[in-house]
Amino acid sequence: MPTEPVYVLWPREEDYPRFVAACSDKPLPTYAEFVARAEPLVGQLRAQGAEVRIVQPDIDDMARWCRQNCGRVDTQARARYAAAVGLEEPSDKGSLN
């Protein structure tokens, strides 16, 4: 039985400093640290049978959406943004899958 995809926000390396600056919480300070933490989590989700879809955000759009819909740009708001954007896009658009 197919399950709903899991949307994972994954900023581009060149956007990562802007991503960190836009966030109201404290994401990992470097892209390398982000990747080192995110890759095993994505791998674990896939090993459990989840369909993982990577969402690469436009940083300005992400920050605006999170503030408008959640009042902040924290982990929960970014996860909601990833799901909202992921549901709007075809599965192969902007994906690293």
PDB file of N, CA and C in Angstrom:
ATOM      1  N   MET A   1       0.845  -1.175   0.000  1.00  0.00           N
ATOM      2  CA  MET A   1       0.000   0.000   0.000  1.00  0.00           C
ATOM      3  C   MET A   1       0.893   1.243   0.000  1.00  0.00           C
ATOM      4  N   PRO A   2       0.750   2.116  -0.996  1.00  0.00           N
ATOM      5  CA  PRO A   2       1.590   3.309  -1.053  1.00  0.00           C
ATOM      6  C   PRO A   2       1.290   4.264   0.102  1.00  0.00           C
ATOM      7  N   THR A   3       2.319   4.914   0.557  1.00  0.00           N
ATOM      8  CA  THR A   3       2.170   5.908   1.621  1.00  0.00           C
ATOM      9  C   THR A   3       2.373   7.297   1.030  1.00  0.00           C
ATOM     10  N   GLU A   4       1.988   8.297   1.795  1.00  0.00           N
ATOM     11  CA  GLU A   4       2.214   9.676   1.369  1.00  0.00           C
ATOM     12  C   GLU A   4       3.705   9.948   1.353  1.00  0.00           C
ATOM     13  N   PRO A   5       4.171  10.713   0.375  1.00  0.00           N
ATOM     14  CA  PRO A   5       5.593  11.050   0.344  1.00  0.00           C
ATOM     15  C   PRO A   5       5.993  11.883   1.569  1.00  0.00           C
ATOM     16  N   VAL A   6       7.255  11.793   1.904  1.00  0.00           N
ATOM     17  CA  VAL A   6       7.836  12.635   2.944  1.00  0.00           C
ATOM     18  C   VAL A   6       8.647  13.702   2.217  1.00  0.00           C
ATOM     19  N   TYR A   7       8.321  14.960   2.456  1.00  0.00           N
ATOM     20  CA  TYR A   7       9.015  16.067   1.801  1.00  0.00           C
ATOM     21  C   TYR A   7      10.096  16.585   2.731  1.00  0.00           C
ATOM     22  N   VAL A   8      11.314  16.646   2.216  1.00  0.00           N
ATOM     23  CA  VAL A   8      12.464  17.074   3.008  1.00  0.00           C
ATOM     24  C   VAL A   8      13.034  18.344   2.391  1.00  0.00           C
ATOM     25  N   LEU A   9      13.104  19.390   3.203  1.00  0.00           N
ATOM     26  CA  LEU A   9      13.686  20.648   2.751  1.00  0.00           C
ATOM     27  C   LEU A   9      15.201  20.498   2.694  1.00  0.00           C
ATOM     28  N   TRP A  10      15.781  20.803   1.526  1.00  0.00           N
ATOM     29  CA  TRP A  10      17.215  20.621   1.326  1.00  0.00           C
ATOM     30  C   TRP A  10      17.745  21.817   0.546  1.00  0.00           C
ATOM     31  N   PRO A  11      18.224  22.838   1.248  1.00  0.00           N
ATOM     32  CA  PRO A  11      18.739  24.022   0.549  1.00  0.00           C
ATOM     33  C   PRO A  11      19.939  23.675  -0.328  1.00  0.00           C
ATOM     34  N   ARG A  12      20.094  24.439  -1.385  1.00  0.00           N
ATOM     35  CA  ARG A  12      21.278  24.281  -2.239  1.00  0.00           C
ATOM     36  C   ARG A  12      22.499  24.800  -1.480  1.00  0.00           C
ATOM     37  N   GLU A  13      23.644  24.230  -1.777  1.00  0.00           N
ATOM     38  CA  GLU A  13      24.869  24.624  -1.072  1.00  0.00           C
ATOM     39  C   GLU A  13      25.128  26.117  -1.195  1.00  0.00           C
ATOM     40  N   GLU A  14      24.934  26.660  -2.400  1.00  0.00           N
ATOM     41  CA  GLU A  14      25.217  28.089  -2.604  1.00  0.00           C
ATOM     42  C   GLU A  14      24.224  28.991  -1.861  1.00  0.00           C
ATOM     43  N   ASP A  15      23.066  28.453  -1.502  1.00  0.00           N
ATOM     44  CA  ASP A  15      22.050  29.217  -0.767  1.00  0.00           C
ATOM     45  C   ASP A  15      22.141  29.030   0.744  1.00  0.00           C
ATOM     46  N   TYR A  16      22.988  28.135   1.193  1.00  0.00           N
ATOM     47  CA  TYR A  16      22.958  27.765   2.610  1.00  0.00           C
ATOM     48  C   TYR A  16      23.226  28.934   3.571  1.00  0.00           C
ATOM     49  N   PRO A  17      24.186  29.808   3.301  1.00  0.00           N
ATOM     50  CA  PRO A  17      24.361  30.943   4.223  1.00  0.00           C
ATOM     51  C   PRO A  17      23.097  31.818   4.336  1.00  0.00           C
ATOM     52  N   ARG A  18      22.405  32.035   3.231  1.00  0.00           N
ATOM     53  CA  ARG A  18      21.152  32.795   3.261  1.00  0.00           C
ATOM     54  C   ARG A  18      20.068  32.025   4.003  1.00  0.00           C
ATOM     55  N   PHE A  19      20.053  30.718   3.844  1.00  0.00           N
ATOM     56  CA  PHE A  19      19.106  29.868   4.567  1.00  0.00           C
ATOM     57  C   PHE A  19      19.294  30.033   6.071  1.00  0.00           C
ATOM     58  N   VAL A  20      20.532  29.919   6.531  1.00  0.00           N
ATOM     59  CA  VAL A  20      20.827  30.059   7.968  1.00  0.00           C
ATOM     60  C   VAL A  20      20.396  31.443   8.460  1.00  0.00           C
ATOM     61  N   ALA A  21      20.702  32.472   7.689  1.00  0.00           N
ATOM     62  CA  ALA A  21      20.352  33.835   8.084  1.00  0.00           C
ATOM     63  C   ALA A  21      18.841  34.051   8.145  1.00  0.00           C
ATOM     64  N   ALA A  22      18.087  33.367   7.303  1.00  0.00           N
ATOM     65  CA  ALA A  22      16.634  33.543   7.249  1.00  0.00           C
ATOM     66  C   ALA A  22      15.911  32.824   8.387  1.00  0.00           C
ATOM     67  N   CYS A  23      16.561  31.858   8.992  1.00  0.00           N
ATOM     68  CA  CYS A  23      15.896  31.025   9.996  1.00  0.00           C
ATOM     69  C   CYS A  23      15.880  31.698  11.365  1.00  0.00           C
ATOM     70  N   SER A  24      14.747  31.532  12.070  1.00  0.00           N
ATOM     71  CA  SER A  24      14.620  32.105  13.400  1.00  0.00           C
ATOM     72  C   SER A  24      15.195  31.185  14.475  1.00  0.00           C
ATOM     73  N   ASP A  25      15.392  29.926  14.141  1.00  0.00           N
ATOM     74  CA  ASP A  25      16.077  29.027  15.057  1.00  0.00           C
ATOM     75  C   ASP A  25      17.524  28.914  14.596  1.00  0.00           C
ATOM     76  N   LYS A  26      18.240  27.973  15.085  1.00  0.00           N
ATOM     77  CA  LYS A  26      19.655  27.846  14.740  1.00  0.00           C
ATOM     78  C   LYS A  26      19.906  26.554  13.967  1.00  0.00           C
ATOM     79  N   PRO A  27      19.765  26.605  12.625  1.00  0.00           N
ATOM     80  CA  PRO A  27      20.121  25.405  11.854  1.00  0.00           C
ATOM     81  C   PRO A  27      21.626  25.162  11.936  1.00  0.00           C
ATOM     82  N   LEU A  28      22.037  24.014  11.502  1.00  0.00           N
ATOM     83  CA  LEU A  28      23.471  23.706  11.513  1.00  0.00           C
ATOM     84  C   LEU A  28      24.222  24.791  10.757  1.00  0.00           C
ATOM     85  N   PRO A  29      25.379  25.221  11.267  1.00  0.00           N
ATOM     86  CA  PRO A  29      26.043  26.400  10.712  1.00  0.00           C
ATOM     87  C   PRO A  29      26.661  26.243   9.322  1.00  0.00           C
ATOM     88  N   THR A  30      26.974  25.014   8.918  1.00  0.00           N
ATOM     89  CA  THR A  30      27.576  24.845   7.592  1.00  0.00           C
ATOM     90  C   THR A  30      26.789  23.825   6.777  1.00  0.00           C
ATOM     91  N   TYR A  31      26.907  23.960   5.468  1.00  0.00           N
ATOM     92  CA  TYR A  31      26.232  23.027   4.572  1.00  0.00           C
ATOM     93  C   TYR A  31      26.764  21.606   4.788  1.00  0.00           C
ATOM     94  N   ALA A  32      28.060  21.467   4.993  1.00  0.00           N
ATOM     95  CA  ALA A  32      28.641  20.136   5.209  1.00  0.00           C
ATOM     96  C   ALA A  32      28.028  19.472   6.440  1.00  0.00           C
ATOM     97  N   GLU A  33      27.817  20.235   7.498  1.00  0.00           N
ATOM     98  CA  GLU A  33      27.192  19.686   8.706  1.00  0.00           C
ATOM     99  C   GLU A  33      25.731  19.313   8.436  1.00  0.00           C
ATOM    100  N   PHE A  34      25.048  20.148   7.677  1.00  0.00           N
ATOM    101  CA  PHE A  34      23.665  19.854   7.309  1.00  0.00           C
ATOM    102  C   PHE A  34      23.590  18.525   6.552  1.00  0.00           C
ATOM    103  N   VAL A  35      24.426  18.367   5.535  1.00  0.00           N
ATOM    104  CA  VAL A  35      24.422  17.146   4.724  1.00  0.00           C
ATOM    105  C   VAL A  35      24.772  15.933   5.579  1.00  0.00           C
ATOM    106  N   ALA A  36      25.775  16.077   6.452  1.00  0.00           N
ATOM    107  CA  ALA A  36      26.179  14.964   7.310  1.00  0.00           C
ATOM    108  C   ALA A  36      25.045  14.512   8.223  1.00  0.00           C
ATOM    109  N   ARG A  37      24.194  15.423   8.630  1.00  0.00           N
ATOM    110  CA  ARG A  37      23.051  15.067   9.482  1.00  0.00           C
ATOM    111  C   ARG A  37      21.869  14.580   8.649  1.00  0.00           C
ATOM    112  N   ALA A  38      21.632  15.218   7.496  1.00  0.00           N
ATOM    113  CA  ALA A  38      20.428  14.926   6.712  1.00  0.00           C
ATOM    114  C   ALA A  38      20.522  13.614   5.932  1.00  0.00           C
ATOM    115  N   GLU A  39      21.677  13.319   5.362  1.00  0.00           N
ATOM    116  CA  GLU A  39      21.786  12.115   4.532  1.00  0.00           C
ATOM    117  C   GLU A  39      21.408  10.838   5.274  1.00  0.00           C
ATOM    118  N   PRO A  40      21.916  10.621   6.497  1.00  0.00           N
ATOM    119  CA  PRO A  40      21.505   9.396   7.199  1.00  0.00           C
ATOM    120  C   PRO A  40      20.013   9.360   7.512  1.00  0.00           C
ATOM    121  N   LEU A  41      19.423  10.502   7.822  1.00  0.00           N
ATOM    122  CA  LEU A  41      17.993  10.540   8.111  1.00  0.00           C
ATOM    123  C   LEU A  41      17.169  10.191   6.874  1.00  0.00           C
ATOM    124  N   VAL A  42      17.559  10.744   5.733  1.00  0.00           N
ATOM    125  CA  VAL A  42      16.867  10.430   4.482  1.00  0.00           C
ATOM    126  C   VAL A  42      17.051   8.941   4.150  1.00  0.00           C
ATOM    127  N   GLY A  43      18.260   8.453   4.332  1.00  0.00           N
ATOM    128  CA  GLY A  43      18.518   7.031   4.095  1.00  0.00           C
ATOM    129  C   GLY A  43      17.678   6.133   4.984  1.00  0.00           C
ATOM    130  N   GLN A  44      17.524   6.510   6.237  1.00  0.00           N
ATOM    131  CA  GLN A  44      16.717   5.731   7.171  1.00  0.00           C
ATOM    132  C   GLN A  44      15.250   5.736   6.753  1.00  0.00           C
ATOM    133  N   LEU A  45      14.746   6.897   6.369  1.00  0.00           N
ATOM    134  CA  LEU A  45      13.352   6.973   5.902  1.00  0.00           C
ATOM    135  C   LEU A  45      13.134   6.070   4.689  1.00  0.00           C
ATOM    136  N   ARG A  46      14.064   6.128   3.742  1.00  0.00           N
ATOM    137  CA  ARG A  46      13.939   5.295   2.542  1.00  0.00           C
ATOM    138  C   ARG A  46      14.038   3.811   2.884  1.00  0.00           C
ATOM    139  N   ALA A  47      14.928   3.471   3.820  1.00  0.00           N
ATOM    140  CA  ALA A  47      15.070   2.072   4.232  1.00  0.00           C
ATOM    141  C   ALA A  47      13.793   1.556   4.883  1.00  0.00           C
ATOM    142  N   GLN A  48      13.026   2.457   5.480  1.00  0.00           N
ATOM    143  CA  GLN A  48      11.753   2.092   6.105  1.00  0.00           C
ATOM    144  C   GLN A  48      10.610   2.068   5.090  1.00  0.00           C
ATOM    145  N   GLY A  49      10.947   2.341   3.822  1.00  0.00           N
ATOM    146  CA  GLY A  49       9.950   2.268   2.773  1.00  0.00           C
ATOM    147  C   GLY A  49       9.280   3.577   2.420  1.00  0.00           C
ATOM    148  N   ALA A  50       9.733   4.676   3.012  1.00  0.00           N
ATOM    149  CA  ALA A  50       9.124   5.976   2.713  1.00  0.00           C
ATOM    150  C   ALA A  50       9.582   6.474   1.346  1.00  0.00           C
ATOM    151  N   GLU A  51       8.676   7.132   0.659  1.00  0.00           N
ATOM    152  CA  GLU A  51       9.021   7.827  -0.573  1.00  0.00           C
ATOM    153  C   GLU A  51       9.451   9.231  -0.161  1.00  0.00           C
ATOM    154  N   VAL A  52      10.748   9.505  -0.280  1.00  0.00           N
ATOM    155  CA  VAL A  52      11.296  10.795   0.138  1.00  0.00           C
ATOM    156  C   VAL A  52      11.442  11.687  -1.085  1.00  0.00           C
ATOM    157  N   ARG A  53      10.902  12.880  -0.979  1.00  0.00           N
ATOM    158  CA  ARG A  53      11.048  13.869  -2.046  1.00  0.00           C
ATOM    159  C   ARG A  53      11.767  15.081  -1.476  1.00  0.00           C
ATOM    160  N   ILE A  54      12.834  15.456  -2.143  1.00  0.00           N
ATOM    161  CA  ILE A  54      13.659  16.584  -1.714  1.00  0.00           C
ATOM    162  C   ILE A  54      13.083  17.866  -2.301  1.00  0.00           C
ATOM    163  N   VAL A  55      12.932  18.865  -1.451  1.00  0.00           N
ATOM    164  CA  VAL A  55      12.450  20.175  -1.881  1.00  0.00           C
ATOM    165  C   VAL A  55      13.581  21.177  -1.693  1.00  0.00           C
ATOM    166  N   GLN A  56      14.031  21.758  -2.795  1.00  0.00           N
ATOM    167  CA  GLN A  56      15.078  22.778  -2.736  1.00  0.00           C
ATOM    168  C   GLN A  56      14.407  24.147  -2.790  1.00  0.00           C
ATOM    169  N   PRO A  57      14.435  24.871  -1.674  1.00  0.00           N
ATOM    170  CA  PRO A  57      13.642  26.092  -1.590  1.00  0.00           C
ATOM    171  C   PRO A  57      14.299  27.304  -2.244  1.00  0.00           C
ATOM    172  N   ASP A  58      13.444  28.211  -2.686  1.00  0.00           N
ATOM    173  CA  ASP A  58      13.875  29.578  -2.930  1.00  0.00           C
ATOM    174  C   ASP A  58      13.848  30.204  -1.536  1.00  0.00           C
ATOM    175  N   ILE A  59      14.974  30.689  -1.062  1.00  0.00           N
ATOM    176  CA  ILE A  59      15.094  31.131   0.329  1.00  0.00           C
ATOM    177  C   ILE A  59      14.122  32.260   0.653  1.00  0.00           C
ATOM    178  N   ASP A  60      14.008  33.234  -0.231  1.00  0.00           N
ATOM    179  CA  ASP A  60      13.093  34.346   0.030  1.00  0.00           C
ATOM    180  C   ASP A  60      11.649  33.867   0.099  1.00  0.00           C
ATOM    181  N   ASP A  61      11.251  32.994  -0.835  1.00  0.00           N
ATOM    182  CA  ASP A  61       9.888  32.454  -0.813  1.00  0.00           C
ATOM    183  C   ASP A  61       9.643  31.633   0.451  1.00  0.00           C
ATOM    184  N   MET A  62      10.625  30.827   0.837  1.00  0.00           N
ATOM    185  CA  MET A  62      10.498  30.010   2.042  1.00  0.00           C
ATOM    186  C   MET A  62      10.293  30.892   3.263  1.00  0.00           C
ATOM    187  N   ALA A  63      11.131  31.899   3.420  1.00  0.00           N
ATOM    188  CA  ALA A  63      11.027  32.771   4.591  1.00  0.00           C
ATOM    189  C   ALA A  63       9.685  33.498   4.615  1.00  0.00           C
ATOM    190  N   ARG A  64       9.263  34.006   3.472  1.00  0.00           N
ATOM    191  CA  ARG A  64       7.989  34.718   3.386  1.00  0.00           C
ATOM    192  C   ARG A  64       6.821  33.783   3.727  1.00  0.00           C
ATOM    193  N   TRP A  65       6.813  32.584   3.126  1.00  0.00           N
ATOM    194  CA  TRP A  65       5.741  31.625   3.378  1.00  0.00           C
ATOM    195  C   TRP A  65       5.696  31.248   4.854  1.00  0.00           C
ATOM    196  N   CYS A  66       6.841  30.954   5.430  1.00  0.00           N
ATOM    197  CA  CYS A  66       6.886  30.539   6.840  1.00  0.00           C
ATOM    198  C   CYS A  66       6.380  31.647   7.757  1.00  0.00           C
ATOM    199  N   ARG A  67       6.791  32.878   7.500  1.00  0.00           N
ATOM    200  CA  ARG A  67       6.334  33.989   8.344  1.00  0.00           C
ATOM    201  C   ARG A  67       4.829  34.211   8.189  1.00  0.00           C
ATOM    202  N   GLN A  68       4.336  34.144   6.958  1.00  0.00           N
ATOM    203  CA  GLN A  68       2.909  34.377   6.713  1.00  0.00           C
ATOM    204  C   GLN A  68       2.032  33.268   7.293  1.00  0.00           C
ATOM    205  N   ASN A  69       2.496  32.027   7.214  1.00  0.00           N
ATOM    206  CA  ASN A  69       1.672  30.891   7.609  1.00  0.00           C
ATOM    207  C   ASN A  69       1.951  30.353   9.004  1.00  0.00           C
ATOM    208  N   CYS A  70       3.122  30.652   9.535  1.00  0.00           N
ATOM    209  CA  CYS A  70       3.510  30.087  10.837  1.00  0.00           C
ATOM    210  C   CYS A  70       4.022  31.134  11.816  1.00  0.00           C
ATOM    211  N   GLY A  71       4.277  32.341  11.330  1.00  0.00           N
ATOM    212  CA  GLY A  71       4.758  33.405  12.202  1.00  0.00           C
ATOM    213  C   GLY A  71       6.243  33.367  12.500  1.00  0.00           C
ATOM    214  N   ARG A  72       6.922  32.390  11.974  1.00  0.00           N
ATOM    215  CA  ARG A  72       8.362  32.237  12.230  1.00  0.00           C
ATOM    216  C   ARG A  72       8.963  31.320  11.157  1.00  0.00           C
ATOM    217  N   VAL A  73      10.280  31.247  11.139  1.00  0.00           N
ATOM    218  CA  VAL A  73      10.977  30.381  10.176  1.00  0.00           C
ATOM    219  C   VAL A  73      11.782  29.369  10.988  1.00  0.00           C
ATOM    220  N   ASP A  74      11.074  28.459  11.648  1.00  0.00           N
ATOM    221  CA  ASP A  74      11.738  27.446  12.459  1.00  0.00           C
ATOM    222  C   ASP A  74      11.556  26.066  11.822  1.00  0.00           C
ATOM    223  N   THR A  75      12.006  25.045  12.499  1.00  0.00           N
ATOM    224  CA  THR A  75      11.981  23.691  11.958  1.00  0.00           C
ATOM    225  C   THR A  75      10.574  23.267  11.542  1.00  0.00           C
ATOM    226  N   GLN A  76       9.595  23.493  12.405  1.00  0.00           N
ATOM    227  CA  GLN A  76       8.224  23.084  12.079  1.00  0.00           C
ATOM    228  C   GLN A  76       7.679  23.858  10.883  1.00  0.00           C
ATOM    229  N   ALA A  77       7.942  25.159  10.844  1.00  0.00           N
ATOM    230  CA  ALA A  77       7.451  25.974   9.726  1.00  0.00           C
ATOM    231  C   ALA A  77       8.107  25.536   8.419  1.00  0.00           C
ATOM    232  N   ARG A  78       9.395  25.261   8.456  1.00  0.00           N
ATOM    233  CA  ARG A  78      10.090  24.826   7.237  1.00  0.00           C
ATOM    234  C   ARG A  78       9.583  23.470   6.766  1.00  0.00           C
ATOM    235  N   ALA A  79       9.254  22.579   7.693  1.00  0.00           N
ATOM    236  CA  ALA A  79       8.701  21.278   7.319  1.00  0.00           C
ATOM    237  C   ALA A  79       7.331  21.458   6.655  1.00  0.00           C
ATOM    238  N   ARG A  80       6.513  22.351   7.198  1.00  0.00           N
ATOM    239  CA  ARG A  80       5.208  22.626   6.590  1.00  0.00           C
ATOM    240  C   ARG A  80       5.393  23.236   5.199  1.00  0.00           C
ATOM    241  N   TYR A  81       6.370  24.127   5.069  1.00  0.00           N
ATOM    242  CA  TYR A  81       6.659  24.732   3.763  1.00  0.00           C
ATOM    243  C   TYR A  81       7.067  23.649   2.762  1.00  0.00           C
ATOM    244  N   ALA A  82       7.964  22.758   3.164  1.00  0.00           N
ATOM    245  CA  ALA A  82       8.425  21.699   2.258  1.00  0.00           C
ATOM    246  C   ALA A  82       7.252  20.862   1.772  1.00  0.00           C
ATOM    247  N   ALA A  83       6.334  20.526   2.680  1.00  0.00           N
ATOM    248  CA  ALA A  83       5.171  19.733   2.284  1.00  0.00           C
ATOM    249  C   ALA A  83       4.271  20.530   1.348  1.00  0.00           C
ATOM    250  N   ALA A  84       4.043  21.800   1.652  1.00  0.00           N
ATOM    251  CA  ALA A  84       3.174  22.628   0.804  1.00  0.00           C
ATOM    252  C   ALA A  84       3.754  22.769  -0.601  1.00  0.00           C
ATOM    253  N   VAL A  85       5.037  23.036  -0.678  1.00  0.00           N
ATOM    254  CA  VAL A  85       5.690  23.188  -1.987  1.00  0.00           C
ATOM    255  C   VAL A  85       5.739  21.840  -2.705  1.00  0.00           C
ATOM    256  N   GLY A  86       6.078  20.804  -1.979  1.00  0.00           N
ATOM    257  CA  GLY A  86       6.165  19.478  -2.576  1.00  0.00           C
ATOM    258  C   GLY A  86       4.851  19.010  -3.165  1.00  0.00           C
ATOM    259  N   LEU A  87       3.755  19.323  -2.500  1.00  0.00           N
ATOM    260  CA  LEU A  87       2.445  18.925  -3.000  1.00  0.00           C
ATOM    261  C   LEU A  87       2.043  19.699  -4.245  1.00  0.00           C
ATOM    262  N   GLU A  88       2.609  20.889  -4.435  1.00  0.00           N
ATOM    263  CA  GLU A  88       2.272  21.717  -5.587  1.00  0.00           C
ATOM    264  C   GLU A  88       3.078  21.371  -6.833  1.00  0.00           C
ATOM    265  N   GLU A  89       4.234  20.729  -6.658  1.00  0.00           N
ATOM    266  CA  GLU A  89       5.135  20.490  -7.780  1.00  0.00           C
ATOM    267  C   GLU A  89       5.031  19.057  -8.277  1.00  0.00           C
ATOM    268  N   PRO A  90       5.274  18.875  -9.582  1.00  0.00           N
ATOM    269  CA  PRO A  90       5.406  17.502 -10.086  1.00  0.00           C
ATOM    270  C   PRO A  90       6.555  16.807  -9.359  1.00  0.00           C
ATOM    271  N   SER A  91       6.477  15.507  -9.222  1.00  0.00           N
ATOM    272  CA  SER A  91       7.452  14.777  -8.407  1.00  0.00           C
ATOM    273  C   SER A  91       8.882  14.887  -8.908  1.00  0.00           C
ATOM    274  N   ASP A  92       9.100  15.221 -10.169  1.00  0.00           N
ATOM    275  CA  ASP A  92      10.471  15.296 -10.672  1.00  0.00           C
ATOM    276  C   ASP A  92      11.017  16.722 -10.736  1.00  0.00           C
ATOM    277  N   LYS A  93      10.184  17.734 -10.471  1.00  0.00           N
ATOM    278  CA  LYS A  93      10.639  19.120 -10.575  1.00  0.00           C
ATOM    279  C   LYS A  93      11.425  19.503  -9.331  1.00  0.00           C
ATOM    280  N   GLY A  94      12.652  19.946  -9.494  1.00  0.00           N
ATOM    281  CA  GLY A  94      13.454  20.404  -8.375  1.00  0.00           C
ATOM    282  C   GLY A  94      13.825  19.321  -7.410  1.00  0.00           C
ATOM    283  N   SER A  95      13.773  18.093  -7.838  1.00  0.00           N
ATOM    284  CA  SER A  95      14.007  16.980  -6.932  1.00  0.00           C
ATOM    285  C   SER A  95      15.415  16.432  -7.092  1.00  0.00           C
ATOM    286  N   LEU A  96      15.936  15.947  -5.982  1.00  0.00           N
ATOM    287  CA  LEU A  96      17.246  15.283  -5.990  1.00  0.00           C
ATOM    288  C   LEU A  96      17.098  13.783  -5.901  1.00  0.00           C
ATOM    289  N   ASN A  97      15.882  13.287  -6.022  1.00  0.00           N
ATOM    290  CA  ASN A  97      15.610  11.863  -5.774  1.00  0.00           C
ATOM    291  C   ASN A  97      16.413  10.982  -6.677  1.00  0.00           C
TER     292      ASN A  97
END
